[in-house]
mmCIF file of C-alpha atoms in Angstrom:
data_model
loop_
_atom_site.group_PDB
_atom_site.id
_atom_site.type_symbol
_atom_site.label_atom_id
_atom_site.label_comp_id
_atom_site.label_asym_id
_atom_site.label_seq_id
_atom_site.Cartn_x
_atom_site.Cartn_y
_atom_site.Cartn_z
ATOM 1 C CA MET A 19 24.457 -10.751 -21.764
ATOM 2 C CA GLU A 20 23.686 -7.063 -22.523
ATOM 3 C CA THR A 21 23.456 -3.881 -20.333
ATOM 4 C CA VAL A 22 19.967 -2.840 -20.035
ATOM 5 C CA THR A 23 19.158 0.504 -21.633
ATOM 6 C CA GLU A 24 16.351 3.139 -20.396
ATOM 7 C CA ALA A 25 14.161 1.815 -22.949
ATOM 8 C CA ASP A 26 14.230 -1.742 -22.162
ATOM 9 C CA HIS A 27 14.392 -1.790 -18.168
ATOM 10 C CA LEU A 28 11.012 -0.712 -16.729
ATOM 11 C CA ILE A 29 9.681 -2.010 -13.343
ATOM 12 C CA PRO A 30 6.203 -2.914 -13.060
ATOM 13 C CA ASP A 31 4.271 -0.411 -10.664
ATOM 14 C CA VAL A 32 2.196 -2.613 -8.578
ATOM 15 C CA THR A 33 1.305 0.362 -6.292
ATOM 16 C CA ASN A 34 0.272 3.036 -8.504
ATOM 17 C CA GLY A 35 0.083 2.137 -12.261
ATOM 18 C CA THR A 36 3.247 4.122 -13.639
ATOM 19 C CA ASN A 37 6.463 2.683 -14.769
ATOM 20 C CA VAL A 38 9.685 3.474 -12.985
ATOM 21 C CA SER A 39 13.011 3.490 -15.106
ATOM 22 C CA LEU A 40 15.860 1.616 -13.537
ATOM 23 C CA SER A 41 18.442 2.091 -16.191
ATOM 24 C CA ASP A 42 20.818 3.644 -13.889
ATOM 25 C CA PHE A 43 21.145 0.418 -12.181
ATOM 26 C CA ASN A 44 23.506 -1.057 -14.922
ATOM 27 C CA ILE A 45 21.807 -4.511 -14.469
ATOM 28 C CA THR A 46 22.766 -7.184 -16.941
ATOM 29 C CA THR A 47 19.859 -9.379 -18.354
ATOM 30 C CA ALA A 48 19.444 -11.574 -21.121
ATOM 31 C CA ALA A 49 17.994 -9.474 -23.992
ATOM 32 C CA SER A 50 15.254 -11.517 -25.231
ATOM 33 C CA GLY A 51 13.885 -12.579 -21.773
ATOM 34 C CA LEU A 52 13.990 -8.884 -20.890
ATOM 35 C CA SER A 53 12.115 -7.824 -24.010
ATOM 36 C CA THR A 54 9.172 -10.314 -22.922
ATOM 37 C CA LEU A 55 9.224 -9.205 -19.269
ATOM 38 C CA LYS A 56 8.780 -5.565 -20.543
ATOM 39 C CA VAL A 57 5.928 -6.377 -22.527
ATOM 40 C CA VAL A 58 4.250 -8.049 -19.770
ATOM 41 C CA SER A 59 4.899 -5.259 -17.133
ATOM 42 C CA ASP A 60 4.075 -2.482 -19.534
ATOM 43 C CA VAL A 61 0.707 -4.030 -21.082
ATOM 44 C CA VAL A 62 -0.716 -6.664 -18.635
ATOM 45 C CA ILE A 63 0.254 -5.094 -15.216
ATOM 46 C CA THR A 64 -0.604 -1.598 -16.114
ATOM 47 C CA THR A 65 -3.974 -2.597 -17.508
ATOM 48 C CA THR A 66 -4.642 -5.031 -14.590
ATOM 49 C CA LEU A 67 -3.944 -2.138 -12.177
ATOM 50 C CA VAL A 68 -6.338 -0.072 -13.818
ATOM 51 C CA ILE A 69 -9.171 -2.572 -13.572
ATOM 52 C CA ILE A 70 -8.366 -3.189 -9.991
ATOM 53 C CA MET A 71 -8.778 0.431 -9.286
ATOM 54 C CA PHE A 72 -11.800 0.528 -11.182
ATOM 55 C CA GLY A 73 -13.065 -2.462 -9.455
ATOM 56 C CA MET A 74 -12.275 -0.804 -5.952
ATOM 57 C CA GLY A 75 -14.381 2.067 -6.993
ATOM 58 C CA CYS A 76 -17.372 0.056 -7.720
ATOM 59 C CA THR A 77 -17.507 -1.223 -4.139
ATOM 60 C CA ILE A 78 -17.818 2.300 -2.978
ATOM 61 C CA GLU A 79 -21.210 3.960 -2.430
ATOM 62 C CA LEU A 80 -21.080 7.803 -3.280
ATOM 63 C CA TRP A 81 -22.862 8.914 0.092
ATOM 64 C CA LYS A 82 -20.048 7.157 2.364
ATOM 65 C CA LEU A 83 -17.177 8.507 0.572
ATOM 66 C CA ILE A 84 -18.802 11.932 0.737
ATOM 67 C CA GLY A 85 -18.899 11.235 4.400
ATOM 68 C CA HIS A 86 -15.408 10.587 4.650
ATOM 69 C CA LEU A 87 -14.530 13.949 2.999
ATOM 70 C CA ARG A 88 -16.896 15.919 4.913
ATOM 71 C CA ARG A 89 -15.744 14.285 8.217
ATOM 72 C CA PRO A 90 -11.964 13.399 7.485
ATOM 73 C CA ILE A 91 -11.060 12.268 11.035
ATOM 74 C CA GLY A 92 -10.441 8.791 9.900
ATOM 75 C CA ALA A 93 -8.275 9.998 7.083
ATOM 76 C CA ALA A 94 -6.491 12.528 9.635
ATOM 77 C CA ILE A 95 -5.621 9.564 11.905
ATOM 78 C CA GLY A 96 -4.144 7.713 8.712
ATOM 79 C CA MET A 97 -1.976 10.660 7.947
ATOM 80 C CA LEU A 98 -0.792 10.656 11.508
ATOM 81 C CA ALA A 99 0.223 7.133 11.486
ATOM 82 C CA GLN A 100 1.710 7.560 7.979
ATOM 83 C CA PHE A 101 3.708 10.764 7.684
ATOM 84 C CA ILE A 102 4.565 11.198 11.791
ATOM 85 C CA VAL A 103 4.777 7.679 13.319
ATOM 86 C CA LEU A 104 6.083 5.643 10.656
ATOM 87 C CA PRO A 105 8.940 7.775 9.406
ATOM 88 C CA LEU A 106 10.114 8.000 13.064
ATOM 89 C CA VAL A 107 9.842 4.305 13.778
ATOM 90 C CA THR A 108 11.578 3.569 10.535
ATOM 91 C CA PHE A 109 14.679 5.757 11.520
ATOM 92 C CA GLY A 110 14.791 3.954 14.852
ATOM 93 C CA PHE A 111 14.579 0.600 13.259
ATOM 94 C CA ALA A 112 17.329 1.676 10.762
ATOM 95 C CA HIS A 113 19.572 2.716 13.599
ATOM 96 C CA ALA A 114 18.695 -0.592 15.666
ATOM 97 C CA LEU A 115 19.768 -2.784 12.802
ATOM 98 C CA GLN A 116 22.838 -0.776 12.507
ATOM 99 C CA LEU A 117 22.670 -0.621 8.547
ATOM 100 C CA GLU A 118 25.258 0.878 6.568
ATOM 101 C CA PRO A 119 24.546 4.206 5.450
ATOM 102 C CA VAL A 120 23.521 3.314 1.859
ATOM 103 C CA ALA A 121 21.217 0.636 3.025
ATOM 104 C CA ALA A 122 19.577 2.996 5.956
ATOM 105 C CA ILE A 123 18.911 5.622 3.338
ATOM 106 C CA GLY A 124 17.085 2.938 1.188
ATOM 107 C CA MET A 125 15.049 2.047 4.154
ATOM 108 C CA LEU A 126 14.358 5.669 5.304
ATOM 109 C CA VAL A 127 13.119 6.699 1.695
ATOM 110 C CA MET A 128 10.860 3.721 1.729
ATOM 111 C CA GLY A 129 9.341 4.321 5.059
ATOM 112 C CA SER A 130 8.910 8.111 4.216
ATOM 113 C CA CYS A 131 6.921 7.349 1.020
ATOM 114 C CA PRO A 132 3.102 7.717 1.140
ATOM 115 C CA GLY A 133 0.788 4.615 0.716
ATOM 116 C CA GLY A 134 -0.077 2.964 -2.656
ATOM 117 C CA SER A 135 -3.194 1.752 -4.146
ATOM 118 C CA THR A 136 -2.132 -1.759 -3.523
ATOM 119 C CA SER A 137 -3.601 -1.023 0.074
ATOM 120 C CA ASN A 138 -6.831 -0.575 -1.495
ATOM 121 C CA ILE A 139 -7.210 -4.016 -2.744
ATOM 122 C CA PHE A 140 -5.970 -5.577 0.459
ATOM 123 C CA SER A 141 -8.395 -3.550 2.603
ATOM 124 C CA TYR A 142 -11.122 -5.013 0.445
ATOM 125 C CA TRP A 143 -10.127 -8.568 0.872
ATOM 126 C CA ALA A 144 -9.494 -7.746 4.781
ATOM 127 C CA ASP A 145 -13.300 -6.331 5.039
ATOM 128 C CA GLY A 146 -11.841 -3.000 5.519
ATOM 129 C CA ASP A 147 -13.402 0.285 4.795
ATOM 130 C CA VAL A 148 -12.634 0.870 0.939
ATOM 131 C CA PRO A 149 -13.836 4.632 0.855
ATOM 132 C CA LEU A 150 -11.711 5.203 3.831
ATOM 133 C CA SER A 151 -8.791 3.606 2.189
ATOM 134 C CA LEU A 152 -9.170 5.338 -1.111
ATOM 135 C CA THR A 153 -9.703 8.823 0.742
ATOM 136 C CA MET A 154 -6.319 8.084 2.628
ATOM 137 C CA THR A 155 -4.491 7.025 -0.505
ATOM 138 C CA SER A 156 -5.439 10.161 -2.295
ATOM 139 C CA LEU A 157 -4.674 12.361 0.774
ATOM 140 C CA ALA A 158 -1.655 10.783 1.474
ATOM 141 C CA THR A 159 -0.246 11.110 -2.061
ATOM 142 C CA LEU A 160 -1.296 14.829 -1.978
ATOM 143 C CA LEU A 161 0.463 15.402 1.363
ATOM 144 C CA ALA A 162 3.769 13.367 0.103
ATOM 145 C CA LEU A 163 4.598 16.797 -2.056
ATOM 146 C CA GLY A 164 5.379 18.335 1.301
ATOM 147 C CA MET A 165 5.754 15.721 3.859
ATOM 148 C CA MET A 166 7.988 13.169 2.060
ATOM 149 C CA PRO A 167 10.837 15.812 1.686
ATOM 150 C CA LEU A 168 10.674 17.107 4.922
ATOM 151 C CA ASN A 169 10.553 13.547 6.614
ATOM 152 C CA ILE A 170 13.712 12.693 4.541
ATOM 153 C CA TRP A 171 15.438 15.776 5.178
ATOM 154 C CA LEU A 172 14.661 15.559 8.841
ATOM 155 C CA TYR A 173 15.875 11.899 9.392
ATOM 156 C CA SER A 174 18.511 11.574 6.616
ATOM 157 C CA ARG A 175 21.128 13.804 8.367
ATOM 158 C CA SER A 176 22.506 10.692 10.392
ATOM 159 C CA TRP A 177 23.835 9.111 7.071
ATOM 160 C CA THR A 178 23.967 11.965 4.396
ATOM 161 C CA ASN A 179 24.220 15.689 3.917
ATOM 162 C CA ASP A 180 23.062 15.523 0.369
ATOM 163 C CA ASP A 181 19.466 16.819 -0.706
ATOM 164 C CA LEU A 182 17.365 14.230 -2.239
ATOM 165 C CA VAL A 183 15.454 14.763 -5.565
ATOM 166 C CA ILE A 184 11.539 14.442 -4.694
ATOM 167 C CA PRO A 185 9.791 12.876 -8.032
ATOM 168 C CA TYR A 186 7.028 15.220 -8.023
ATOM 169 C CA LYS A 187 5.864 14.270 -11.515
ATOM 170 C CA ASN A 188 5.365 10.666 -10.460
ATOM 171 C CA ILE A 189 3.644 11.666 -7.248
ATOM 172 C CA ILE A 190 1.070 13.431 -9.521
ATOM 173 C CA ILE A 191 0.763 10.656 -12.046
ATOM 174 C CA SER A 192 0.262 8.232 -8.914
ATOM 175 C CA LEU A 193 -2.608 10.303 -7.737
ATOM 176 C CA VAL A 194 -4.252 10.195 -11.241
ATOM 177 C CA MET A 195 -3.797 6.710 -11.612
ATOM 178 C CA THR A 196 -5.550 5.959 -8.334
ATOM 179 C CA VAL A 197 -8.231 8.569 -8.311
ATOM 180 C CA GLY A 198 -9.033 8.343 -12.244
ATOM 181 C CA PRO A 199 -10.272 4.754 -12.532
ATOM 182 C CA ALA A 200 -11.858 4.493 -9.134
ATOM 183 C CA ALA A 201 -13.826 7.692 -9.877
ATOM 184 C CA VAL A 202 -15.313 6.064 -12.992
ATOM 185 C CA GLY A 203 -16.030 2.960 -10.704
ATOM 186 C CA ILE A 204 -17.816 5.087 -8.112
ATOM 187 C CA ALA A 205 -20.090 6.637 -10.949
ATOM 188 C CA LEU A 206 -21.017 3.202 -12.164
ATOM 189 C CA ARG A 207 -22.038 2.005 -8.730
ATOM 190 C CA TRP A 208 -24.188 5.050 -8.457
ATOM 191 C CA LYS A 209 -25.936 4.750 -11.911
ATOM 192 C CA TRP A 210 -25.743 0.890 -12.276
ATOM 193 C CA GLU A 211 -25.154 -1.003 -8.980
ATOM 194 C CA ARG A 212 -25.863 -4.613 -10.360
ATOM 195 C CA VAL A 213 -23.344 -3.957 -13.214
ATOM 196 C CA ALA A 214 -20.737 -2.432 -10.698
ATOM 197 C CA LEU A 215 -20.883 -5.394 -8.508
ATOM 198 C CA PHE A 216 -19.878 -7.759 -11.196
ATOM 199 C CA PHE A 217 -16.882 -5.532 -11.735
ATOM 200 C CA VAL A 218 -15.961 -5.760 -8.307
ATOM 201 C CA LYS A 219 -15.473 -9.532 -8.764
ATOM 202 C CA ILE A 220 -13.146 -8.935 -11.730
ATOM 203 C CA GLY A 221 -11.198 -6.199 -9.911
ATOM 204 C CA SER A 222 -10.467 -8.605 -6.885
ATOM 205 C CA PHE A 223 -9.361 -11.473 -9.373
ATOM 206 C CA CYS A 224 -7.106 -9.082 -10.978
ATOM 207 C CA GLY A 225 -5.604 -8.051 -7.552
ATOM 208 C CA GLY A 226 -4.724 -11.596 -6.997
ATOM 209 C CA LEU A 227 -3.143 -11.768 -10.435
ATOM 210 C CA ALA A 228 -1.384 -8.576 -10.041
ATOM 211 C CA VAL A 229 0.334 -9.695 -6.832
ATOM 212 C CA ILE A 230 1.455 -12.963 -8.267
ATOM 213 C CA LEU A 231 2.851 -11.375 -11.546
ATOM 214 C CA SER A 232 4.596 -8.593 -9.616
ATOM 215 C CA MET A 233 6.355 -11.174 -7.345
ATOM 216 C CA THR A 234 7.551 -13.204 -10.146
ATOM 217 C CA LEU A 235 8.708 -10.429 -12.408
ATOM 218 C CA MET A 236 10.520 -8.659 -9.628
ATOM 219 C CA SER A 237 12.472 -12.063 -8.888
ATOM 220 C CA LEU A 238 13.254 -12.490 -12.545
ATOM 221 C CA LEU A 239 14.304 -9.076 -12.968
ATOM 222 C CA TYR A 240 16.191 -8.320 -9.908
ATOM 223 C CA PRO A 241 17.456 -11.771 -8.403
ATOM 224 C CA PHE A 242 20.528 -9.978 -7.075
ATOM 225 C CA MET A 243 18.350 -8.747 -4.138
ATOM 226 C CA TYR A 244 18.270 -12.039 -2.725
ATOM 227 C CA LYS A 245 21.809 -12.008 -2.073
ATOM 228 C CA SER A 246 21.362 -8.832 0.492
ATOM 229 C CA SER A 247 22.879 -8.939 3.930
ATOM 230 C CA TRP A 248 20.736 -10.694 6.769
ATOM 231 C CA LYS A 249 20.279 -7.245 8.143
ATOM 232 C CA ILE A 250 18.711 -5.991 5.068
ATOM 233 C CA TYR A 251 16.188 -8.988 5.114
ATOM 234 C CA ILE A 252 15.337 -8.452 8.497
ATOM 235 C CA GLY A 253 14.389 -4.855 7.939
ATOM 236 C CA ALA A 254 12.722 -5.517 4.689
ATOM 237 C CA PHE A 255 10.652 -8.159 6.094
ATOM 238 C CA PHE A 256 9.537 -6.464 9.544
ATOM 239 C CA LEU A 257 8.820 -3.137 8.052
ATOM 240 C CA PRO A 258 5.720 -3.956 6.532
ATOM 241 C CA PHE A 259 4.470 -5.491 9.845
ATOM 242 C CA VAL A 260 5.808 -2.604 11.979
ATOM 243 C CA GLY A 261 3.648 -0.311 9.897
ATOM 244 C CA PHE A 262 0.719 -2.466 10.303
ATOM 245 C CA ALA A 263 1.079 -2.690 14.039
ATOM 246 C CA PHE A 264 1.733 0.994 14.538
ATOM 247 C CA GLY A 265 -1.101 1.988 12.138
ATOM 248 C CA TYR A 266 -3.349 -0.261 14.185
ATOM 249 C CA ILE A 267 -2.327 1.103 17.451
ATOM 250 C CA VAL A 268 -2.732 4.695 16.543
ATOM 251 C CA ALA A 269 -6.244 4.022 15.258
ATOM 252 C CA LYS A 270 -7.218 2.243 18.321
ATOM 253 C CA ILE A 271 -5.732 4.835 20.385
ATOM 254 C CA CYS A 272 -7.949 7.122 18.668
ATOM 255 C CA ARG A 273 -10.806 5.319 19.167
ATOM 256 C CA MET A 274 -11.584 3.850 15.604
ATOM 257 C CA ASN A 275 -13.542 0.771 15.045
ATOM 258 C CA ALA A 276 -11.945 -2.545 14.180
ATOM 259 C CA THR A 277 -12.875 -2.024 10.564
ATOM 260 C CA HIS A 278 -11.351 1.318 10.229
ATOM 261 C CA ALA A 279 -8.375 0.280 12.287
ATOM 262 C CA ARG A 280 -7.626 -2.494 9.774
ATOM 263 C CA THR A 281 -8.058 -0.083 7.229
ATOM 264 C CA VAL A 282 -5.328 2.475 8.599
ATOM 265 C CA ALA A 283 -2.873 -0.367 9.498
ATOM 266 C CA LEU A 284 -2.800 -1.553 5.809
ATOM 267 C CA GLU A 285 -2.547 1.979 4.493
ATOM 268 C CA THR A 286 0.447 2.533 7.013
ATOM 269 C CA GLY A 287 2.069 -0.740 6.144
ATOM 270 C CA ILE A 288 1.913 -0.729 2.559
ATOM 271 C CA GLN A 289 4.346 1.871 0.950
ATOM 272 C CA ASN A 290 4.568 3.428 -2.446
ATOM 273 C CA PHE A 291 7.532 1.133 -3.416
ATOM 274 C CA PRO A 292 8.002 2.236 -7.144
ATOM 275 C CA LEU A 293 8.174 6.174 -6.000
ATOM 276 C CA CYS A 294 10.912 5.007 -3.676
ATOM 277 C CA MET A 295 12.986 3.607 -6.482
ATOM 278 C CA THR A 296 12.235 6.856 -8.926
ATOM 279 C CA LEU A 297 13.583 9.047 -5.910
ATOM 280 C CA ILE A 298 16.652 6.944 -5.451
ATOM 281 C CA SER A 299 17.327 6.839 -9.138
ATOM 282 C CA LEU A 300 17.022 10.666 -9.415
ATOM 283 C CA SER A 301 19.180 11.418 -6.451
ATOM 284 C CA PHE A 302 22.402 9.202 -6.299
ATOM 285 C CA PRO A 303 25.237 8.248 -8.826
ATOM 286 C CA LYS A 304 24.944 5.325 -10.870
ATOM 287 C CA ASN A 305 27.557 3.424 -8.817
ATOM 288 C CA MET A 306 25.499 3.916 -5.610
ATOM 289 C CA ILE A 307 22.231 3.019 -6.755
ATOM 290 C CA PRO A 308 22.594 -1.036 -6.755
ATOM 291 C CA LYS A 309 23.342 -1.142 -2.973
ATOM 292 C CA LEU A 310 20.707 1.613 -2.399
ATOM 293 C CA ALA A 311 17.936 -0.279 -4.191
ATOM 294 C CA LEU A 312 18.562 -3.632 -2.250
ATOM 295 C CA PHE A 313 16.343 -2.710 0.563
ATOM 296 C CA PRO A 314 13.411 -1.263 -1.467
ATOM 297 C CA LEU A 315 13.476 -4.052 -3.884
ATOM 298 C CA LEU A 316 13.186 -6.948 -0.977
ATOM 299 C CA TYR A 317 10.598 -4.609 0.670
ATOM 300 C CA GLY A 318 8.413 -4.747 -2.479
ATOM 301 C CA VAL A 319 8.530 -8.417 -2.288
ATOM 302 C CA PHE A 320 7.875 -8.795 1.327
ATOM 303 C CA VAL A 321 5.102 -5.955 1.532
ATOM 304 C CA LEU A 322 2.975 -8.079 -0.926
ATOM 305 C CA THR A 323 3.715 -11.464 1.090
ATOM 306 C CA ASN A 324 3.289 -10.042 4.331
ATOM 307 C CA SER A 325 -0.158 -8.187 3.335
ATOM 308 C CA CYS A 326 -1.383 -11.730 2.034
ATOM 309 C CA VAL A 327 -0.438 -12.898 5.665
ATOM 310 C CA PHE A 328 -2.300 -9.977 7.395
ATOM 311 C CA VAL A 329 -5.456 -10.776 5.054
ATOM 312 C CA LEU A 330 -5.198 -14.755 6.023
ATOM 313 C CA LEU A 331 -4.853 -13.948 9.528
ATOM 314 C CA TYR A 332 -7.849 -11.795 9.804
ATOM 315 C CA HIS A 333 -10.043 -14.473 8.050
ATOM 316 C CA VAL A 334 -8.645 -17.291 10.122
ATOM 317 C CA MET A 335 -9.224 -15.162 13.488
ATOM 318 C CA LYS A 336 -12.697 -14.325 12.008
ATOM 319 C CA LYS A 337 -13.564 -17.756 11.550
ATOM 320 C CA LEU A 338 -12.442 -18.969 14.873
ATOM 321 C CA LYS A 339 -14.276 -16.311 16.772
ATOM 322 C CA GLU A 340 -17.627 -17.027 14.657
ATOM 323 C CA LYS A 341 -16.925 -20.796 15.683
ATOM 324 C CA TYR A 342 -16.357 -19.874 19.351
ATOM 325 C CA ASP A 343 -19.399 -17.692 19.441
ATOM 326 C CA LYS A 344 -21.429 -20.504 18.035
ATOM 327 C CA MET A 345 -20.113 -23.181 20.461
ATOM 328 C CA ALA A 346 -20.600 -20.657 23.350
ATOM 329 C CA GLY A 347 -24.208 -19.881 22.278
ATOM 330 C CA LYS A 348 -23.488 -16.463 21.601
ATOM 331 C CA GLU A 349 -25.281 -15.953 18.196
ATOM 332 C CA PHE A 350 -27.051 -12.730 19.130
ATOM 333 C CA THR A 351 -28.638 -10.298 16.729
ATOM 334 C CA ARG A 352 -26.139 -8.040 15.057
ATOM 335 C CA VAL A 353 -26.333 -4.202 16.428
ATOM 336 C CA PRO A 354 -26.343 -2.043 13.388
ATOM 337 C CA VAL A 355 -23.216 0.351 13.303
ATOM 338 C CA ASN A 356 -22.822 3.717 11.576
ATOM 339 C CA GLU A 357 -19.810 2.980 9.360
ATOM 340 C CA ASN A 358 -18.720 6.506 9.223
ATOM 341 C CA ASN A 359 -18.042 6.953 13.016
ATOM 342 C CA GLY A 360 -18.259 3.474 14.444
ATOM 343 C CA THR A 361 -21.305 4.347 16.693
ATOM 344 C CA VAL A 362 -24.691 2.568 17.199
ATOM 345 C CA ASP A 363 -27.092 3.283 14.466
ATOM 346 C CA VAL A 364 -30.296 3.993 16.585
ATOM 347 C CA GLU A 365 -32.478 4.413 13.648
ATOM 348 C CA ASN A 366 -31.752 0.931 12.373
ATOM 349 C CA ILE A 367 -32.525 -0.546 15.493
ATOM 350 C CA LYS A 368 -35.725 1.149 15.696
ATOM 351 C CA THR A 369 -36.251 -0.343 12.130
ATOM 352 C CA LEU A 370 -35.276 -3.714 13.291
ATOM 353 C CA GLY A 371 -37.542 -3.316 16.272
ATOM 354 C CA MET A 372 -40.697 -2.602 14.089
ATOM 355 C CA SER A 373 -40.068 -5.232 11.818
#
C-alpha cells in the first residue's frame, strides 16, 4: 500500500467535467488499481461529460433559451431556492442532527454550492425544461462567486471562525465546461435539427453511463466513507430530497407550472459536489480533511441514487395518471401551453380549431 500523491489521486467530476485533487486526504490505495481508475476518470468520465452537455444542448431550441434569458423569472425563482432557501434549510438540518462541527461544516459547504450540470441530464429524463435548467446552472455558477462565500460566512459561525477559501478558478472552469459543449449543441440544433436529435440520444445514454461509472469509482476509491456515523448517513441521504422538496415548493408558491417546478426542484437538490471537495481541500489542514470529506463523499453517491429515484417516481406517477384518465374516460384533447410562462397558448388553440 502506498500513499496517494497529487498526480495519482483525482476524483471524477460528474457535475461539471473538471478534476478535483484530493491528495491532501492522505488516503492509501493499491497503486496499480488507482492508476487504472485514474485513466478511467481522466479520459472516460471527462469525455462522457462533454458528450452529455453537448447532447443536452442539442435538445434546446434557440428561441426557448432566448425566451428564458429575456424573461428570467423562472431562473430567478430557481436562484431564490438555490441560494436563499437551501443554505438556510441545510443550516437548520445540521443543527437538528446535532452533527459534530467538522461534519456540520462539510454539510453546510455542500448546501451552499451551486447546482452542477448533472441536473441538466436529470431534468431531461424527468421531462423538465432543459433550456431553463441550463440557464439556472449557468446563472447559479456565476452567482456562486458571491453567494457561496456569503452563505458560508453567514452560517458557519456556529462551528468555526476560520475563513474558508473559495475556489474561484474551479467555479469559472465549471461554467466553461457547462456552457461550452451546450452552446455547440444548441448551434447544431439550429442548423441541422435531425443530426442534433441523434446526438440527444447519445447524450442521454452517456448520462446513464456517467451515473453508473461515478458511483462505482467513488465506492472503489473511497470505501472509508461507508464507515460514517448514522447521523452523517441521514444527512447525506435526505439533503438531496430536502432540496427537491423545497425547490418544488418555492416554484409552486411562485405559480410555476409542473414542468418548470420539476426543473427547479432538480436544480436545487443536485449540488456541485466536486466544488465542495475543492473548497475543503483548500481551506483545512490535512489531518482534518478526511473527517470533513465524509459528508460530501456520501452525498456524492446519494445525490445520484436519489435523483434516479426522483425520475423513476415521476414516470411511475405519469403512467398511473394516464391509466387513471383512460379508465375514467378523461382522454380530452390536450390544451396547448406556452412553455415560457405556463399560460394557455391561444394562437395554437385557434390553429387546432381551424384544422
